[in-house]
GROMACS .gro file of C-alpha atoms in nm:
model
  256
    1UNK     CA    1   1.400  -0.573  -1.403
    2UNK     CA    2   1.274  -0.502  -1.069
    3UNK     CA    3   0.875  -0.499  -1.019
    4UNK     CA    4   0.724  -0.153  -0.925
    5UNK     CA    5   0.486  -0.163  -0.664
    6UNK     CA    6   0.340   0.167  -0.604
    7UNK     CA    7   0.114   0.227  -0.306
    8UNK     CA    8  -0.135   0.554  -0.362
    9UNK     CA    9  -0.398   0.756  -0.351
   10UNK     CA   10  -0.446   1.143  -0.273
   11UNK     CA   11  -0.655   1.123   0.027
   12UNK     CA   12  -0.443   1.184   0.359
   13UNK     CA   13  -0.495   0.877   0.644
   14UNK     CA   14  -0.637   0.538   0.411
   15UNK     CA   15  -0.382   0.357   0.535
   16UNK     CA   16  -0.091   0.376   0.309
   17UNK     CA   17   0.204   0.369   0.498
   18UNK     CA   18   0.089   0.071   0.702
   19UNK     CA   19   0.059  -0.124   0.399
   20UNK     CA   20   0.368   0.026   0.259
   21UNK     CA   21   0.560  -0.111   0.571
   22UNK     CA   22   0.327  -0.439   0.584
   23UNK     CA   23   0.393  -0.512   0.190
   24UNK     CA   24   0.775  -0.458   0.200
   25UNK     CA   25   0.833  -0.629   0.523
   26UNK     CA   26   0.682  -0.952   0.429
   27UNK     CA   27   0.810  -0.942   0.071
   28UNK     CA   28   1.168  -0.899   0.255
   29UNK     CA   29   1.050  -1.184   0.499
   30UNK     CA   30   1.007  -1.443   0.230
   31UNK     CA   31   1.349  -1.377   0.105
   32UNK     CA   32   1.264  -1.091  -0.175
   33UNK     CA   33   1.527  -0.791  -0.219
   34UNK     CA   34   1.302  -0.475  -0.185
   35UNK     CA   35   1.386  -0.103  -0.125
   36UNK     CA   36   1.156   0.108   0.007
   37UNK     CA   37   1.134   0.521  -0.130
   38UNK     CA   38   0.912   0.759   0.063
   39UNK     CA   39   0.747   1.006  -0.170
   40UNK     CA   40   0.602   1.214   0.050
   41UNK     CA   41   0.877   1.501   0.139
   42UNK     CA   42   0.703   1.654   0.382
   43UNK     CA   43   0.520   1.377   0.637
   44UNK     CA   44   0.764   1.101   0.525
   45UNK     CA   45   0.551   0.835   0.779
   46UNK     CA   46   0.719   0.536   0.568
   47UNK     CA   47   1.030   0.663   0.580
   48UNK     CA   48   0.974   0.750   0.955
   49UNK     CA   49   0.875   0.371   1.003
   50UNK     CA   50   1.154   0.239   0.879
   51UNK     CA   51   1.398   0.457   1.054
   52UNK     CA   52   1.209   0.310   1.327
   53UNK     CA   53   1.287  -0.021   1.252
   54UNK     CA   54   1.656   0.030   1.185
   55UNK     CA   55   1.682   0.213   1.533
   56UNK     CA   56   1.478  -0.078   1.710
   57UNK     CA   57   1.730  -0.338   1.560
   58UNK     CA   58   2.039  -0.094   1.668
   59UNK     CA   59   1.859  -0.054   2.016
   60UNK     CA   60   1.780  -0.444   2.083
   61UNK     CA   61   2.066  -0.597   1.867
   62UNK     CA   62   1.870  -0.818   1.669
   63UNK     CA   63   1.808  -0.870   1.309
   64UNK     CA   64   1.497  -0.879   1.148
   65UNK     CA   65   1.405  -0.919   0.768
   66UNK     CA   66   1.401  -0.536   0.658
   67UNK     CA   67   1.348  -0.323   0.299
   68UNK     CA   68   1.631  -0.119   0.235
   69UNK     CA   69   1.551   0.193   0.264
   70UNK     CA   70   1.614   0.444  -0.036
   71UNK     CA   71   1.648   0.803  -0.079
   72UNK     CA   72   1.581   1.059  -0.375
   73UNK     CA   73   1.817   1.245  -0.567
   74UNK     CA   74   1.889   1.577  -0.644
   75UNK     CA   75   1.796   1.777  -0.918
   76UNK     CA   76   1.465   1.822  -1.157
   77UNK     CA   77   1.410   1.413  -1.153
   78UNK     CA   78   1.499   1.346  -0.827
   79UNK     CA   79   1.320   0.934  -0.880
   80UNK     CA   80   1.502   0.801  -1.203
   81UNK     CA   81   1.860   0.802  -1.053
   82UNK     CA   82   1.780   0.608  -0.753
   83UNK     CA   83   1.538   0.381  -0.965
   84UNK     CA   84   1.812   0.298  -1.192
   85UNK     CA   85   2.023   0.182  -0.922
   86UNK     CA   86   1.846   0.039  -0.709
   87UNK     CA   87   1.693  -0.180  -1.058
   88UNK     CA   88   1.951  -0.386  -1.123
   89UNK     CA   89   1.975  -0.528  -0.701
   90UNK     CA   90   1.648  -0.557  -0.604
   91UNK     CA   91   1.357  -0.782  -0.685
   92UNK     CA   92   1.058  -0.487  -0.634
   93UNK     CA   93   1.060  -0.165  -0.552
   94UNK     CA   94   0.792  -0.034  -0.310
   95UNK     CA   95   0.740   0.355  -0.388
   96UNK     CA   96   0.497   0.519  -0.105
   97UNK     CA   97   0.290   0.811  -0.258
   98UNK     CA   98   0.193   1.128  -0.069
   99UNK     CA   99  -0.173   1.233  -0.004
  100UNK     CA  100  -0.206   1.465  -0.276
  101UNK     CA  101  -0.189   1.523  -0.603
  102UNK     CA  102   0.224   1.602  -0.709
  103UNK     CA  103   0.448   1.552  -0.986
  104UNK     CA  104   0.645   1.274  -0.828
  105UNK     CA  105   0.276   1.125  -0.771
  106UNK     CA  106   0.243   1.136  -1.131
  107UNK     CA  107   0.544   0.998  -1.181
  108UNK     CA  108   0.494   0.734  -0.932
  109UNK     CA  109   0.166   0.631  -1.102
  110UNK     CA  110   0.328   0.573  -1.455
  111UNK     CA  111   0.597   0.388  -1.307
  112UNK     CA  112   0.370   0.160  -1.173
  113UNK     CA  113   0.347  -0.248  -1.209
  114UNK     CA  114   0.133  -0.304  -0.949
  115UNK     CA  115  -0.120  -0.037  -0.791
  116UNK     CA  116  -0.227  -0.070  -0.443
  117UNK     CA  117  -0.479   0.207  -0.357
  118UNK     CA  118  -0.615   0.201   0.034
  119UNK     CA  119  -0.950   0.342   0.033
  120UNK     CA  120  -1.102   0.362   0.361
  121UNK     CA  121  -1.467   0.196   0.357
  122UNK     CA  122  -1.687   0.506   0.297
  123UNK     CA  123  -1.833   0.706   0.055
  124UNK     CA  124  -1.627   1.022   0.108
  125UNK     CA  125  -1.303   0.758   0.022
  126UNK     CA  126  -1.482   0.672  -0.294
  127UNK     CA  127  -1.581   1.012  -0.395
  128UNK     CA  128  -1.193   1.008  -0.520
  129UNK     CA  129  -1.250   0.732  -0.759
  130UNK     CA  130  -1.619   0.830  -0.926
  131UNK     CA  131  -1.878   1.100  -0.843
  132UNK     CA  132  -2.217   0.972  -0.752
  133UNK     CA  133  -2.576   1.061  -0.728
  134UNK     CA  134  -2.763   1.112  -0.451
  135UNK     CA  135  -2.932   0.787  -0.540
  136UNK     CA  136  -2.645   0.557  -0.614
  137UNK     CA  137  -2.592   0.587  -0.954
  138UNK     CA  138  -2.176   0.634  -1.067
  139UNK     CA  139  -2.188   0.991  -1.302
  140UNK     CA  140  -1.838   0.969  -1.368
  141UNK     CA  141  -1.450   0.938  -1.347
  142UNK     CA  142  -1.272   1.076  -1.052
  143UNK     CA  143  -0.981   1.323  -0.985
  144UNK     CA  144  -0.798   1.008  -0.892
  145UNK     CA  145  -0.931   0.780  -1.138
  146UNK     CA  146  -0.825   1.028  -1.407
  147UNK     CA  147  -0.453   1.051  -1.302
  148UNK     CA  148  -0.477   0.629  -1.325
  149UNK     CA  149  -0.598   0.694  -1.635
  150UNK     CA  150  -0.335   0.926  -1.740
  151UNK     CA  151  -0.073   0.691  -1.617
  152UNK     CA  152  -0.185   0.420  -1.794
  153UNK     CA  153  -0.163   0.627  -2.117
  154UNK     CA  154   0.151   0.717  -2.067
  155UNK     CA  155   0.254   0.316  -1.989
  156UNK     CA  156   0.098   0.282  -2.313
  157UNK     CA  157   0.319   0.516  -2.521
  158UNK     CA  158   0.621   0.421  -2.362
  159UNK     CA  159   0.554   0.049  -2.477
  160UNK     CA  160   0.582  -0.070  -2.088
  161UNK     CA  161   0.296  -0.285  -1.969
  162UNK     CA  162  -0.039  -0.250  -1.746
  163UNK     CA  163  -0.116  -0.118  -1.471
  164UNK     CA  164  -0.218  -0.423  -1.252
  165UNK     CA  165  -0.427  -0.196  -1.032
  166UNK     CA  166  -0.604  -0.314  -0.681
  167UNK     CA  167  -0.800  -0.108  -0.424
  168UNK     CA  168  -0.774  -0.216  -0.085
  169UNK     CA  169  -1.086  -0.170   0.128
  170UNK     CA  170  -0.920  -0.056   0.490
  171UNK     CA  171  -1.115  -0.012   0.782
  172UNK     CA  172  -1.337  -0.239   0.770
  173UNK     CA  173  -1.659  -0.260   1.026
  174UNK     CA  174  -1.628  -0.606   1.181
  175UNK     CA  175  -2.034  -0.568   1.124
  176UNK     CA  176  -2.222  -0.612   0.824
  177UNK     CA  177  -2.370  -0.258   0.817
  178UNK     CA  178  -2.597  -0.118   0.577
  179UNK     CA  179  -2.296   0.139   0.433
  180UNK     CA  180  -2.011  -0.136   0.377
  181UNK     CA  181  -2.251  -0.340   0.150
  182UNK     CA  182  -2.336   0.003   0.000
  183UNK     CA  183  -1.988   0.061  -0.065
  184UNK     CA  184  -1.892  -0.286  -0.140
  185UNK     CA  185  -2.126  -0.236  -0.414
  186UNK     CA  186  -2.023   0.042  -0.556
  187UNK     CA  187  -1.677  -0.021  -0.606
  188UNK     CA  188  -1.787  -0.366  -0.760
  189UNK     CA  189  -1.967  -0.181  -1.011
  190UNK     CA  190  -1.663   0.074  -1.052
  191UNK     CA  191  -1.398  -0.189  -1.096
  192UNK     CA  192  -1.553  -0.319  -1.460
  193UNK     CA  193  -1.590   0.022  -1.545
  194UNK     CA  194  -1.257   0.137  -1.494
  195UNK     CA  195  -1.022  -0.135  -1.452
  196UNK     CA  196  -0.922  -0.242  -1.118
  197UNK     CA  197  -0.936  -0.531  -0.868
  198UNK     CA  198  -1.099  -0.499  -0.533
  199UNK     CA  199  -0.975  -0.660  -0.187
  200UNK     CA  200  -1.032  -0.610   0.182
  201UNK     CA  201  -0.750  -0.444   0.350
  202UNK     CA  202  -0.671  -0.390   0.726
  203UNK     CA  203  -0.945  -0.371   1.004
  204UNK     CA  204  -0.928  -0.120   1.243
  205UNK     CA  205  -0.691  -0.258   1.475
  206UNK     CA  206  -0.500  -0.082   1.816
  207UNK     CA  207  -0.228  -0.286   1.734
  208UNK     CA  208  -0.089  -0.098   1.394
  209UNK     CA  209  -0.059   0.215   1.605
  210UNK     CA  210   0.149   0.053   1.832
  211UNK     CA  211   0.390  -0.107   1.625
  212UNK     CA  212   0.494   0.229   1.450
  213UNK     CA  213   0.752   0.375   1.682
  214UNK     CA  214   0.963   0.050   1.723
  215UNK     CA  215   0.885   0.023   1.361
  216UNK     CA  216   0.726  -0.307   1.387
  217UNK     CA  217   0.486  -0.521   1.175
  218UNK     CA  218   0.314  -0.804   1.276
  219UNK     CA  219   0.496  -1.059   1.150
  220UNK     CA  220   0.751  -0.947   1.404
  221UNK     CA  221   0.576  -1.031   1.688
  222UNK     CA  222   0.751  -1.390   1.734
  223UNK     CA  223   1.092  -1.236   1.670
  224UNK     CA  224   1.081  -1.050   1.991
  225UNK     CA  225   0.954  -1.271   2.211
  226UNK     CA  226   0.567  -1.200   2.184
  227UNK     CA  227   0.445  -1.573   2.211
  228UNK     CA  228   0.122  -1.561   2.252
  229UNK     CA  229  -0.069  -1.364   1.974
  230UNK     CA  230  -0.410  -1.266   2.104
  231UNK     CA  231  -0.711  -1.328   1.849
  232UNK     CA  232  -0.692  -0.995   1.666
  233UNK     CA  233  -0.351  -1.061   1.625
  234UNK     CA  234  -0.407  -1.365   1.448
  235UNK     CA  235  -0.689  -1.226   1.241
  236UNK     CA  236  -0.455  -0.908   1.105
  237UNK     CA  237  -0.192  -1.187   1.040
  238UNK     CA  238  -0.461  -1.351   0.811
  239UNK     CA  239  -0.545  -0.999   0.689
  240UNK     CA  240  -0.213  -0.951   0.595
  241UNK     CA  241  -0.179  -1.300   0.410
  242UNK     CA  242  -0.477  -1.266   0.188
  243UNK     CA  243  -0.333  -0.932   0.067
  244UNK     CA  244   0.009  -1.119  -0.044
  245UNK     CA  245  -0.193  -1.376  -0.237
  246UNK     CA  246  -0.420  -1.113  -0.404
  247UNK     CA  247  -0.163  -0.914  -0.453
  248UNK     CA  248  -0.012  -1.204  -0.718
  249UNK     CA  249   0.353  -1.082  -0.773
  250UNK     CA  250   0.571  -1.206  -0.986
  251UNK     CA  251   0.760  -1.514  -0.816
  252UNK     CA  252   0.621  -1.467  -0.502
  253UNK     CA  253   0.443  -1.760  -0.289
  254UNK     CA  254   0.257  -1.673   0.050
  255UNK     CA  255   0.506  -1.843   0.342
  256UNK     CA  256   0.380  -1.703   0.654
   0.00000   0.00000   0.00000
């Protein structure tokens, strides 16, 4: 059966379709089938990205390493038809979640193998996962934590297995402010409480703007004659590596 990877959270601008495209494309890189499906009807940036791609490849006429990218159905369950073809031909499944709270969200969630949630690095990102006090202290659960939660149920009663569930920390100050050990802390805290793994993400970088409209990633770079990779270059490529690794799918060894 193919491995669900679901990338989510209901906060608009975390990040998600760059690691959407970033995830896929290197899975696809190191010789993985992987579809790609764009939950998000109405912005649909993954989609967009890898029309992008396609359109790039067309334009140039080269080849790179690319997701195949998958479309709903019709109908009242527009997801399990296109899940239950695409199952039997692909190694993982990358499903791209919209920034709000919708029933194919919920769907999404309880589909899920793996749970990548992009958080940017502040306290108003974090306010989706637990409420806090003024001075610190975690009060409670969520509205995101409790659709997780409900998810995970639901896993439960169907007899499938956990939710391996990590939340990336985007964004990332390249300083060691006051607020990013704040927040480092709290989601440390958070994780034994309610179940999830924590990992650093993307920095703020010019360069994943860039690469959208040609629908680009940087492992690409090479493949189209950019030879010399300037230092933040490098560093995102090591950014990008890390989050493979800690990622641990099934079967899948870091080769870039």
């Amino acid at each position: 059966m193919a491995h669900i990877i679901v990338v989510g959270n209901e906060k608009g601008g975390s990040g998600k379709s760059t690691t959407s495209m970033h995830v896929a494309t290197a899975l696809a890189r190191m010789g993985h089938r992987i579809a790609g499906l764009d939950l998000d009807v109405r912005q649909r940036s993954f989609g967009r990205y890898l029309e992008n791609r396609m359109a790039f490849m067309a334009r140039e006429g080269i080849e790179l390493p690319t997701p195949e990218l998958a479309f709903m159905a019709e109908g009242a369950d527009p997801l399990s038809p296109v899940l239950a073809e695409l199952d039997p031909r692909c190694d993982f499944i990358l499903l791209d979640c919209p920034g709000s709270h919708t029933k194919l969200s919920q769907m999404a969630h309880a589909l899920a193998d793996t749970l990548i949630t992009p958080l940017n690095d502040s306290f108003i990102d974090f306010d989706l996962l637990a409420h806090m006090s003024p001075d610190g202290d975690v009060l409670g659960p969520s509205i995101y934590a409790e659709m997780v939660w409900a998810a995970r149920q639901m896993r439960g009663q169907a007899g499938a297995g956990p939710i391996d569930w990590l939340v990336l920390r985007n964004r990332l100050g390249t300083q060691a402010m006051h607020n990013k050990r704040k927040v480092g802390d709290a989601l440390t805290n958070l994780s034994r409480r309610i179940g999830f793994r924590v990992a650093p993400g993307f920095s703020e970088r010019v360069i994943f703007r860039e690469l959208f409209p040609r629908g680009l990633t940087l492992l690409d770079l090479k493949d189209i004659g950019t030879e010399a990779l300037n230092m933040s270059n490098i560093a995102a490529r090591q950014e990008l590596r890390d989050l493979i690794a800690e990622l641990k799918l099934p079967n899948v060894t870091v080769t870039f």
